[in-house]
Amino acid sequence: VTTHDAMSTCCALPVVAAPRARRAGPAPARHRVVARSFFGFGSKREGDAKDAGARRPTPSGRAPGRPKPEDSANMPEDGVDVPADIPTLLNNTPHERSTRRWFYRDCSDAVVAAVTGPDPMTRCTAKIEFPELNVDGDVYRIGTLLELVREIATRLAADGKKVRVCVQGSMGQGVFQALPLALSGVARILDLMDWGDAEEFIRRGSIGRDVPAEDDDYFILIAPQNIVGYAVLPYIAEMEEAAGDRPMIMINPKLDDIQSAGNVMSIRGRGERREYVAAWRPAYHFRLLYKKPYFFPIFGALRYGGPGTKWELYKRFGKMATEEYALMRVYEDGEPGSGEITDVILNRKKA
């Protein structure tokens, strides 16, 4: 045996199969976790490659990239749905006089048309919530609310009608009497207000059965609210019965149940209370959209101009000099739900 053959016999290596060739094709898309903190949404997986979704086969009967049918629903029509010229820089307080006057005019136009039109509303509400009229914020200004009330009352009294402006009194007995903080001192301010040429047609009162007079034509209830241990709803119901079919307008009511140790506004009777509040139809609605519980930044606005109009959903774009509110959706069937509003504001529904 030669030396070469001996080395070959002693040092022979085991035979290993060659690795199988991989099939040619695109590499699988990598994924990463994207945190969504807006409105408390959870995590979501997204592909790194921009065209990762384009490599998947398109289902039959559907073109790639076409929006879902519900994405284009409730879109505003050009020339039909005219957007409102909502003032900007609403986070700057105190507001400019022109900003306040825009809201006074917008709200009073809707309320007056609702109660004096061909089919007048007899039980209606007006909710207007921008920073100076948001009782949950720290820039709430009672003067702005009373200026709005004066605008509505003087317009209703322009043709000689009698208007009674009402603010709830203290509720409870003895040392347990209480009044909502937002209404503290309002009755005294009403007595000192200048009503101009409509002075003889404006009357003041509280909320209750004995308030309406026979010659009163309209009733304006300023921000009625429940408090801990006492509900204002029974007083409103008694006043409504005494007023009959004469129009009653509640401005910025807060009639949600408030739990207390006295078993007031508990689960018992909650359904009936909600049905009673829902029976009051909206004559006007405007509120800004935030990520609760914060009041900054403003993401958009929801507006309703009264019977015969549509609910309008706006999204805020730009900053400072370029800020604007763009009309994104209109709704004929009533106020949109929170899920619909979130989808439009977050651009999950295409503009």
CSV table of N, CA, C and O in Angstrom, one decimal, residues 70-189:
chain,number,residue,atom,x,y,z
A,70,GLU,N,-68.2,52.0,2.8
A,70,GLU,CA,-68.6,52.9,3.9
A,70,GLU,C,-67.6,54.0,4.1
A,70,GLU,O,-67.9,55.0,4.7
A,71,ASP,N,-66.4,54.0,3.4
A,71,ASP,CA,-65.5,55.1,3.5
A,71,ASP,C,-66.0,56.3,2.8
A,71,ASP,O,-65.6,57.4,3.2
A,72,SER,N,-66.8,56.1,1.8
A,72,SER,CA,-67.3,57.3,1.0
A,72,SER,C,-68.7,57.7,1.4
A,72,SER,O,-69.2,58.6,0.8
A,73,ALA,N,-69.2,57.1,2.4
A,73,ALA,CA,-70.6,57.4,2.8
A,73,ALA,C,-70.6,58.8,3.6
A,73,ALA,O,-69.6,59.1,4.2
A,74,ASN,N,-71.7,59.5,3.5
A,74,ASN,CA,-71.9,60.8,4.2
A,74,ASN,C,-70.8,61.8,3.8
A,74,ASN,O,-70.6,62.8,4.5
A,75,MET,N,-70.3,61.7,2.6
A,75,MET,CA,-69.4,62.8,2.1
A,75,MET,C,-70.1,64.0,1.8
A,75,MET,O,-71.2,64.0,1.2
A,76,PRO,N,-69.6,65.2,2.1
A,76,PRO,CA,-70.3,66.5,1.7
A,76,PRO,C,-70.3,66.7,0.2
A,76,PRO,O,-69.4,66.3,-0.5
A,77,GLU,N,-71.5,67.2,-0.3
A,77,GLU,CA,-71.6,67.4,-1.8
A,77,GLU,C,-71.2,68.9,-2.1
A,77,GLU,O,-71.6,69.8,-1.4
A,78,ASP,N,-70.4,69.1,-3.1
A,78,ASP,CA,-70.0,70.4,-3.5
A,78,ASP,C,-71.2,71.2,-3.9
A,78,ASP,O,-72.1,70.8,-4.7
A,79,GLY,N,-71.3,72.4,-3.4
A,79,GLY,CA,-72.4,73.3,-3.7
A,79,GLY,C,-73.7,73.1,-2.9
A,79,GLY,O,-74.6,73.9,-3.0
A,80,VAL,N,-73.7,72.0,-2.2
A,80,VAL,CA,-74.9,71.6,-1.4
A,80,VAL,C,-74.6,71.8,0.1
A,80,VAL,O,-75.3,72.5,0.8
A,81,ASP,N,-73.6,71.1,0.5
A,81,ASP,CA,-73.2,71.2,2.0
A,81,ASP,C,-72.1,72.2,2.1
A,81,ASP,O,-70.9,72.0,1.9
A,82,VAL,N,-72.5,73.4,2.4
A,82,VAL,CA,-71.6,74.6,2.6
A,82,VAL,C,-71.0,74.6,4.0
A,82,VAL,O,-71.8,74.6,5.0
A,83,PRO,N,-69.7,74.5,4.1
A,83,PRO,CA,-69.1,74.5,5.5
A,83,PRO,C,-69.3,75.8,6.2
A,83,PRO,O,-69.3,76.9,5.6
A,84,ALA,N,-69.4,75.7,7.5
A,84,ALA,CA,-69.5,77.0,8.3
A,84,ALA,C,-68.1,77.5,8.5
A,84,ALA,O,-67.1,76.8,8.5
A,85,ASP,N,-68.0,78.9,8.6
A,85,ASP,CA,-66.8,79.6,8.8
A,85,ASP,C,-66.4,79.6,10.3
A,85,ASP,O,-66.5,80.7,10.9
A,86,ILE,N,-66.0,78.5,10.8
A,86,ILE,CA,-65.8,78.4,12.3
A,86,ILE,C,-64.5,79.2,12.6
A,86,ILE,O,-63.5,79.1,11.9
A,87,PRO,N,-64.6,80.0,13.7
A,87,PRO,CA,-63.4,80.8,14.1
A,87,PRO,C,-62.3,79.9,14.5
A,87,PRO,O,-62.4,78.8,14.9
A,88,THR,N,-61.1,80.4,14.3
A,88,THR,CA,-59.9,79.6,14.6
A,88,THR,C,-59.2,80.2,15.9
A,88,THR,O,-59.7,81.1,16.5
A,89,LEU,N,-58.1,79.5,16.3
A,89,LEU,CA,-57.4,79.9,17.5
A,89,LEU,C,-58.3,79.9,18.8
A,89,LEU,O,-58.3,80.8,19.6
A,90,LEU,N,-59.2,78.9,18.9
A,90,LEU,CA,-60.1,78.8,20.0
A,90,LEU,C,-59.5,78.5,21.3
A,90,LEU,O,-60.1,78.6,22.3
A,91,ASN,N,-58.2,78.0,21.3
A,91,ASN,CA,-57.5,77.7,22.5
A,91,ASN,C,-56.9,79.0,23.1
A,91,ASN,O,-56.3,78.9,24.2
A,92,ASN,N,-57.0,80.1,22.4
A,92,ASN,CA,-56.5,81.4,22.9
A,92,ASN,C,-57.7,82.1,23.7
A,92,ASN,O,-58.7,82.4,23.1
A,93,THR,N,-57.5,82.2,25.0
A,93,THR,CA,-58.5,82.8,25.8
A,93,THR,C,-57.9,83.9,26.6
A,93,THR,O,-56.8,83.9,27.0
A,94,PRO,N,-58.7,85.0,27.0
A,94,PRO,CA,-60.1,85.2,26.6
A,94,PRO,C,-60.3,85.4,25.1
A,94,PRO,O,-59.4,85.9,24.4
A,95,HIS,N,-61.5,84.9,24.5
A,95,HIS,CA,-61.7,85.0,23.1
A,95,HIS,C,-61.9,86.4,22.6
A,95,HIS,O,-62.3,87.3,23.4
A,96,GLU,N,-61.6,86.7,21.4
A,96,GLU,CA,-61.8,88.0,20.8
A,96,GLU,C,-63.4,88.2,20.7
A,96,GLU,O,-64.1,87.3,20.6
A,97,ARG,N,-63.7,89.5,20.7
A,97,ARG,CA,-65.2,89.8,20.6
A,97,ARG,C,-65.8,89.2,19.3
A,97,ARG,O,-66.9,88.8,19.3
A,98,SER,N,-65.0,89.2,18.2
A,98,SER,CA,-65.6,88.7,16.9
A,98,SER,C,-65.8,87.2,17.0
A,98,SER,O,-66.8,86.7,16.5
A,99,THR,N,-65.0,86.5,17.8
A,99,THR,CA,-65.2,85.0,18.0
A,99,THR,C,-66.5,84.8,18.7
A,99,THR,O,-67.3,83.9,18.4
A,100,ARG,N,-66.7,85.5,19.8
A,100,ARG,CA,-67.9,85.4,20.6
A,100,ARG,C,-69.1,85.7,19.8
A,100,ARG,O,-70.2,85.0,19.8
A,101,ARG,N,-69.1,86.8,19.1
A,101,ARG,CA,-70.3,87.2,18.3
A,101,ARG,C,-70.6,86.2,17.2
A,101,ARG,O,-71.8,86.0,16.9
A,102,TRP,N,-69.6,85.5,16.7
A,102,TRP,CA,-69.9,84.5,15.7
A,102,TRP,C,-70.8,83.4,16.3
A,102,TRP,O,-71.8,82.9,15.7
A,103,PHE,N,-70.4,82.9,17.5
A,103,PHE,CA,-71.1,81.9,18.2
A,103,PHE,C,-72.5,82.4,18.6
A,103,PHE,O,-73.5,81.6,18.5
A,104,TYR,N,-72.6,83.6,19.1
A,104,TYR,CA,-73.9,84.2,19.5
A,104,TYR,C,-74.9,84.1,18.3
A,104,TYR,O,-76.0,83.7,18.4
A,105,ARG,N,-74.4,84.6,17.1
A,105,ARG,CA,-75.2,84.7,15.9
A,105,ARG,C,-75.6,83.3,15.4
A,105,ARG,O,-76.7,83.0,15.1
A,106,ASP,N,-74.6,82.4,15.4
A,106,ASP,CA,-74.9,81.0,14.9
A,106,ASP,C,-75.9,80.3,15.8
A,106,ASP,O,-76.8,79.7,15.2
A,107,CYS,N,-75.8,80.4,17.1
A,107,CYS,CA,-76.7,79.7,18.0
A,107,CYS,C,-78.1,80.4,18.0
A,107,CYS,O,-79.1,79.7,17.9
A,108,SER,N,-78.1,81.7,18.1
A,108,SER,CA,-79.4,82.4,18.1
A,108,SER,C,-80.2,82.2,16.8
A,108,SER,O,-81.4,82.1,16.8
A,109,ASP,N,-79.5,82.2,15.7
A,109,ASP,CA,-80.2,82.0,14.4
A,109,ASP,C,-80.9,80.6,14.4
A,109,ASP,O,-82.1,80.5,14.0
A,110,ALA,N,-80.2,79.6,14.9
A,110,ALA,CA,-80.8,78.2,14.9
A,110,ALA,C,-82.0,78.2,15.9
A,110,ALA,O,-83.0,77.6,15.7
A,111,VAL,N,-81.8,78.7,17.1
A,111,VAL,CA,-82.8,78.6,18.2
A,111,VAL,C,-84.1,79.4,17.8
A,111,VAL,O,-85.2,78.9,17.9
A,112,VAL,N,-83.9,80.6,17.3
A,112,VAL,CA,-85.1,81.4,16.9
A,112,VAL,C,-85.8,80.7,15.8
A,112,VAL,O,-87.1,80.7,15.8
A,113,ALA,N,-85.1,80.2,14.8
A,113,ALA,CA,-85.8,79.5,13.7
A,113,ALA,C,-86.5,78.3,14.2
A,113,ALA,O,-87.6,77.9,13.7
A,114,ALA,N,-86.0,77.6,15.2
A,114,ALA,CA,-86.6,76.3,15.7
A,114,ALA,C,-87.9,76.6,16.4
A,114,ALA,O,-88.8,75.8,16.3
A,115,VAL,N,-88.0,77.7,17.2
A,115,VAL,CA,-89.2,77.9,18.0
A,115,VAL,C,-90.2,78.9,17.3
A,115,VAL,O,-91.3,79.0,17.9
A,116,THR,N,-89.8,79.5,16.2
A,116,THR,CA,-90.8,80.4,15.6
A,116,THR,C,-91.1,80.0,14.1
A,116,THR,O,-91.8,80.7,13.5
A,117,GLY,N,-90.6,78.8,13.7
A,117,GLY,CA,-90.8,78.4,12.3
A,117,GLY,C,-92.2,77.9,12.1
A,117,GLY,O,-93.1,77.9,13.0
A,118,PRO,N,-92.5,77.4,10.9
A,118,PRO,CA,-93.8,76.8,10.6
A,118,PRO,C,-94.2,75.6,11.4
A,118,PRO,O,-95.3,75.4,11.7
A,119,ASP,N,-93.2,74.9,11.9
A,119,ASP,CA,-93.4,73.7,12.8
A,119,ASP,C,-92.6,73.9,14.1
A,119,ASP,O,-91.6,73.3,14.3
A,120,PRO,N,-93.0,74.9,14.9
A,120,PRO,CA,-92.2,75.3,16.1
A,120,PRO,C,-92.0,74.1,17.1
A,120,PRO,O,-92.9,73.3,17.3
A,121,MET,N,-90.8,74.1,17.6
A,121,MET,CA,-90.4,73.1,18.6
A,121,MET,C,-90.8,73.7,20.0
A,121,MET,O,-90.6,74.9,20.3
A,122,THR,N,-91.4,72.9,20.8
A,122,THR,CA,-91.8,73.3,22.1
A,122,THR,C,-90.9,72.9,23.3
A,122,THR,O,-90.9,73.5,24.3
A,123,ARG,N,-90.1,71.9,23.0
A,123,ARG,CA,-89.1,71.4,24.0
A,123,ARG,C,-87.8,71.2,23.3
A,123,ARG,O,-87.7,70.2,22.6
A,124,CYS,N,-86.9,72.1,23.5
A,124,CYS,CA,-85.6,72.0,22.7
A,124,CYS,C,-84.4,72.4,23.6
A,124,CYS,O,-84.6,73.0,24.6
A,125,THR,N,-83.3,72.0,23.1
A,125,THR,CA,-82.0,72.3,23.8
A,125,THR,C,-81.0,72.9,22.9
A,125,THR,O,-81.1,72.8,21.6
A,126,ALA,N,-80.1,73.7,23.4
A,126,ALA,CA,-79.0,74.3,22.7
A,126,ALA,C,-77.8,74.1,23.4
A,126,ALA,O,-77.6,74.6,24.5
A,127,LYS,N,-76.9,73.3,22.9
A,127,LYS,CA,-75.6,73.0,23.5
A,127,LYS,C,-74.5,73.7,22.7
A,127,LYS,O,-74.3,73.4,21.5
A,128,ILE,N,-73.8,74.5,23.4
A,128,ILE,CA,-72.7,75.3,22.7
A,128,ILE,C,-71.5,75.2,23.7
A,128,ILE,O,-71.5,75.8,24.8
A,129,GLU,N,-70.5,74.5,23.2
A,129,GLU,CA,-69.3,74.2,24.1
A,129,GLU,C,-68.0,74.6,23.5
A,129,GLU,O,-67.4,73.7,22.9
A,130,PHE,N,-67.6,75.8,23.5
A,130,PHE,CA,-66.2,76.2,23.2
A,130,PHE,C,-65.6,76.6,24.5
A,130,PHE,O,-66.3,76.6,25.6
A,131,PRO,N,-64.3,76.9,24.6
A,131,PRO,CA,-63.6,77.0,25.9
A,131,PRO,C,-64.2,77.9,26.9
A,131,PRO,O,-64.3,77.5,28.1
A,132,GLU,N,-64.7,79.0,26.5
A,132,GLU,CA,-65.3,79.9,27.5
A,132,GLU,C,-66.7,79.5,28.0
A,132,GLU,O,-67.2,80.0,29.0
A,133,LEU,N,-67.3,78.5,27.3
A,133,LEU,CA,-68.6,78.0,27.8
A,133,LEU,C,-68.5,76.5,28.2
A,133,LEU,O,-69.5,75.8,28.3
A,134,ASN,N,-67.3,76.0,28.4
A,134,ASN,CA,-67.1,74.6,28.9
A,134,ASN,C,-66.9,74.7,30.4
A,134,ASN,O,-65.9,75.1,30.9
A,135,VAL,N,-67.9,74.2,31.2
A,135,VAL,CA,-67.9,74.3,32.6
A,135,VAL,C,-66.8,73.3,33.2
A,135,VAL,O,-66.4,73.5,34.4
A,136,ASP,N,-66.4,72.4,32.4
A,136,ASP,CA,-65.3,71.5,32.9
A,136,ASP,C,-63.9,72.0,32.7
A,136,ASP,O,-63.0,71.4,33.2
A,137,GLY,N,-63.8,73.2,32.0
A,137,GLY,CA,-62.5,73.8,31.9
A,137,GLY,C,-62.2,74.8,32.9
A,137,GLY,O,-63.1,75.2,33.7
A,138,ASP,N,-61.0,75.4,32.9
A,138,ASP,CA,-60.6,76.4,33.9
A,138,ASP,C,-60.7,77.8,33.3
A,138,ASP,O,-60.3,78.7,33.9
A,139,VAL,N,-61.3,78.0,32.1
A,139,VAL,CA,-61.5,79.3,31.5
A,139,VAL,C,-62.9,79.6,31.3
A,139,VAL,O,-63.3,80.5,30.5
A,140,TYR,N,-63.8,78.9,32.0
A,140,TYR,CA,-65.2,79.1,31.9
A,140,TYR,C,-65.6,80.5,32.3
A,140,TYR,O,-65.1,81.1,33.3
A,141,ARG,N,-66.4,81.2,31.5
A,141,ARG,CA,-66.8,82.6,31.7
A,141,ARG,C,-68.3,82.8,31.7
A,141,ARG,O,-68.9,82.6,30.7
A,142,ILE,N,-68.9,83.0,32.9
A,142,ILE,CA,-70.3,83.1,33.0
A,142,ILE,C,-70.8,84.3,32.2
A,142,ILE,O,-72.0,84.3,31.6
A,143,GLY,N,-70.0,85.4,32.0
A,143,GLY,CA,-70.4,86.5,31.2
A,143,GLY,C,-70.7,86.1,29.8
A,143,GLY,O,-71.6,86.7,29.1
A,144,THR,N,-69.9,85.2,29.2
A,144,THR,CA,-70.2,84.8,27.8
A,144,THR,C,-71.5,84.1,27.7
A,144,THR,O,-72.3,84.3,26.7
A,145,LEU,N,-71.9,83.2,28.7
A,145,LEU,CA,-73.1,82.5,28.7
A,145,LEU,C,-74.3,83.5,28.7
A,145,LEU,O,-75.3,83.4,28.0
A,146,LEU,N,-74.2,84.5,29.6
A,146,LEU,CA,-75.3,85.5,29.8
A,146,LEU,C,-75.4,86.4,28.6
A,146,LEU,O,-76.5,86.8,28.2
A,147,GLU,N,-74.3,86.7,27.9
A,147,GLU,CA,-74.4,87.5,26.7
A,147,GLU,C,-75.1,86.7,25.6
A,147,GLU,O,-75.9,87.2,24.8
A,148,LEU,N,-74.9,85.3,25.5
A,148,LEU,CA,-75.6,84.5,24.6
A,148,LEU,C,-77.1,84.5,24.9
A,148,LEU,O,-77.9,84.6,24.0
A,149,VAL,N,-77.4,84.4,26.2
A,149,VAL,CA,-78.8,84.4,26.6
A,149,VAL,C,-79.5,85.7,26.2
A,149,VAL,O,-80.6,85.7,25.7
A,150,ARG,N,-78.8,86.8,26.4
A,150,ARG,CA,-79.4,88.1,26.1
A,150,ARG,C,-79.6,88.2,24.5
A,150,ARG,O,-80.6,88.7,24.1
A,151,GLU,N,-78.7,87.6,23.8
A,151,GLU,CA,-78.9,87.7,22.3
A,151,GLU,C,-80.1,86.9,21.9
A,151,GLU,O,-80.9,87.4,21.1
A,152,ILE,N,-80.3,85.7,22.5
A,152,ILE,CA,-81.5,84.9,22.1
A,152,ILE,C,-82.8,85.5,22.6
A,152,ILE,O,-83.8,85.6,21.9
A,153,ALA,N,-82.8,86.0,23.9
A,153,ALA,CA,-84.0,86.6,24.5
A,153,ALA,C,-84.4,87.9,23.8
A,153,ALA,O,-85.6,88.0,23.5
A,154,THR,N,-83.5,88.7,23.4
A,154,THR,CA,-83.9,90.0,22.8
A,154,THR,C,-84.4,89.7,21.4
A,154,THR,O,-85.3,90.5,20.9
A,155,ARG,N,-83.9,88.7,20.7
A,155,ARG,CA,-84.4,88.4,19.3
A,155,ARG,C,-85.8,87.8,19.4
A,155,ARG,O,-86.7,88.1,18.6
A,156,LEU,N,-86.1,87.0,20.5
A,156,LEU,CA,-87.4,86.4,20.6
A,156,LEU,C,-88.4,87.5,21.0
A,156,LEU,O,-89.6,87.4,20.7
A,157,ALA,N,-88.0,88.5,21.7
A,157,ALA,CA,-88.8,89.6,22.2
A,157,ALA,C,-89.0,90.7,21.2
A,157,ALA,O,-89.6,91.7,21.5
A,158,ALA,N,-88.4,90.6,20.0
A,158,ALA,CA,-88.3,91.7,19.1
A,158,ALA,C,-89.7,92.1,18.6
A,158,ALA,O,-90.0,93.2,18.2
A,159,ASP,N,-90.7,91.1,18.5
A,159,ASP,CA,-92.0,91.4,18.0
A,159,ASP,C,-93.0,91.5,19.2
A,159,ASP,O,-94.2,91.3,19.0
A,160,GLY,N,-92.5,91.8,20.4
A,160,GLY,CA,-93.4,92.0,21.5
A,160,GLY,C,-93.8,90.8,22.3
A,160,GLY,O,-94.6,90.9,23.2
A,161,LYS,N,-93.1,89.7,22.1
A,161,LYS,CA,-93.4,88.5,22.9
A,161,LYS,C,-92.7,88.6,24.3
A,161,LYS,O,-91.7,89.3,24.4
A,162,LYS,N,-93.3,88.0,25.3
A,162,LYS,CA,-92.8,88.0,26.6
A,162,LYS,C,-91.9,86.8,26.8
A,162,LYS,O,-92.3,85.6,26.5
A,163,VAL,N,-90.7,87.0,27.3
A,163,VAL,CA,-89.7,86.0,27.4
A,163,VAL,C,-89.3,85.9,28.9
A,163,VAL,O,-88.9,86.9,29.5
A,164,ARG,N,-89.4,84.7,29.5
A,164,ARG,CA,-89.0,84.6,30.9
A,164,ARG,C,-87.6,83.8,30.9
A,164,ARG,O,-87.5,82.7,30.4
A,165,VAL,N,-86.6,84.4,31.5
A,165,VAL,CA,-85.3,83.8,31.6
A,165,VAL,C,-85.2,83.2,33.0
A,165,VAL,O,-85.3,84.0,34.0
A,166,CYS,N,-84.9,81.9,33.1
A,166,CYS,CA,-85.0,81.2,34.4
A,166,CYS,C,-83.6,80.6,34.7
A,166,CYS,O,-82.9,80.1,33.8
A,167,VAL,N,-83.3,80.6,36.0
A,167,VAL,CA,-82.1,80.0,36.5
A,167,VAL,C,-82.5,79.3,37.8
A,167,VAL,O,-83.2,79.8,38.6
A,168,GLN,N,-82.0,78.0,38.0
A,168,GLN,CA,-82.5,77.3,39.1
A,168,GLN,C,-82.0,77.9,40.4
A,168,GLN,O,-80.9,78.5,40.5
A,169,GLY,N,-82.8,77.7,41.4
A,169,GLY,CA,-82.4,78.2,42.8
A,169,GLY,C,-81.7,77.1,43.6
A,169,GLY,O,-81.4,76.0,43.1
A,170,SER,N,-81.5,77.4,44.8
A,170,SER,CA,-80.8,76.4,45.7
A,170,SER,C,-81.8,75.2,45.9
A,170,SER,O,-83.0,75.4,46.1
A,171,MET,N,-81.2,74.0,46.0
A,171,MET,CA,-81.9,72.8,46.2
A,171,MET,C,-81.5,72.2,47.5
A,171,MET,O,-80.4,72.3,47.9
A,172,GLY,N,-82.5,71.6,48.2
A,172,GLY,CA,-82.2,71.1,49.5
A,172,GLY,C,-82.9,71.8,50.6
A,172,GLY,O,-83.7,72.8,50.4
A,173,GLN,N,-82.6,71.5,51.9
A,173,GLN,CA,-83.3,72.1,53.0
A,173,GLN,C,-82.2,72.4,54.1
A,173,GLN,O,-81.2,71.7,54.3
A,174,GLY,N,-82.4,73.5,54.7
A,174,GLY,CA,-81.6,73.9,55.9
A,174,GLY,C,-80.1,74.1,55.5
A,174,GLY,O,-79.8,74.7,54.4
A,175,VAL,N,-79.2,73.5,56.3
A,175,VAL,CA,-77.8,73.7,56.0
A,175,VAL,C,-77.4,72.8,54.8
A,175,VAL,O,-76.2,72.9,54.3
A,176,PHE,N,-78.3,72.0,54.3
A,176,PHE,CA,-77.9,71.2,53.1
A,176,PHE,C,-78.4,71.8,51.8
A,176,PHE,O,-78.4,71.1,50.8
A,177,GLN,N,-78.8,73.0,51.8
A,177,GLN,CA,-79.1,73.7,50.6
A,177,GLN,C,-77.8,73.9,49.7
A,177,GLN,O,-76.7,74.2,50.3
A,178,ALA,N,-78.0,73.7,48.4
A,178,ALA,CA,-76.8,73.8,47.5
A,178,ALA,C,-77.2,74.3,46.2
A,178,ALA,O,-78.4,74.2,45.8
A,179,LEU,N,-76.2,74.8,45.5
A,179,LEU,CA,-76.4,75.3,44.1
A,179,LEU,C,-75.2,75.0,43.3
A,179,LEU,O,-74.0,75.0,43.8
A,180,PRO,N,-75.3,74.6,42.0
A,180,PRO,CA,-74.1,74.3,41.2
A,180,PRO,C,-73.2,75.5,41.2
A,180,PRO,O,-73.6,76.7,41.1
A,181,LEU,N,-71.9,75.2,41.3
A,181,LEU,CA,-70.9,76.3,41.3
A,181,LEU,C,-70.9,77.2,40.1
A,181,LEU,O,-70.8,78.4,40.1
A,182,ALA,N,-71.2,76.6,38.9
A,182,ALA,CA,-71.3,77.3,37.7
A,182,ALA,C,-72.4,78.3,37.6
A,182,ALA,O,-72.4,79.3,36.8
A,183,LEU,N,-73.4,78.1,38.5
A,183,LEU,CA,-74.6,79.1,38.5
A,183,LEU,C,-74.6,80.0,39.7
A,183,LEU,O,-75.5,80.7,39.9
A,184,SER,N,-73.5,79.9,40.5
A,184,SER,CA,-73.5,80.8,41.7
A,184,SER,C,-73.4,82.3,41.3
A,184,SER,O,-72.5,82.7,40.5
A,185,GLY,N,-74.3,83.0,41.8
A,185,GLY,CA,-74.4,84.5,41.6
A,185,GLY,C,-75.1,84.8,40.3
A,185,GLY,O,-75.2,86.0,40.0
A,186,VAL,N,-75.5,83.9,39.5
A,186,VAL,CA,-76.1,84.2,38.2
A,186,VAL,C,-77.4,84.9,38.3
A,186,VAL,O,-77.7,85.9,37.6
A,187,ALA,N,-78.3,84.5,39.3
A,187,ALA,CA,-79.5,85.2,39.5
A,187,ALA,C,-79.3,86.7,39.8
A,187,ALA,O,-80.1,87.6,39.3
A,188,ARG,N,-78.3,87.0,40.6
A,188,ARG,CA,-78.0,88.4,40.9
A,188,ARG,C,-77.6,89.2,39.7
A,188,ARG,O,-78.0,90.3,39.5
A,189,ILE,N,-76.7,88.5,38.9
A,189,ILE,CA,-76.3,89.2,37.7
A,189,ILE,C,-77.4,89.5,36.7
A,189,ILE,O,-77.5,90.5,36.0
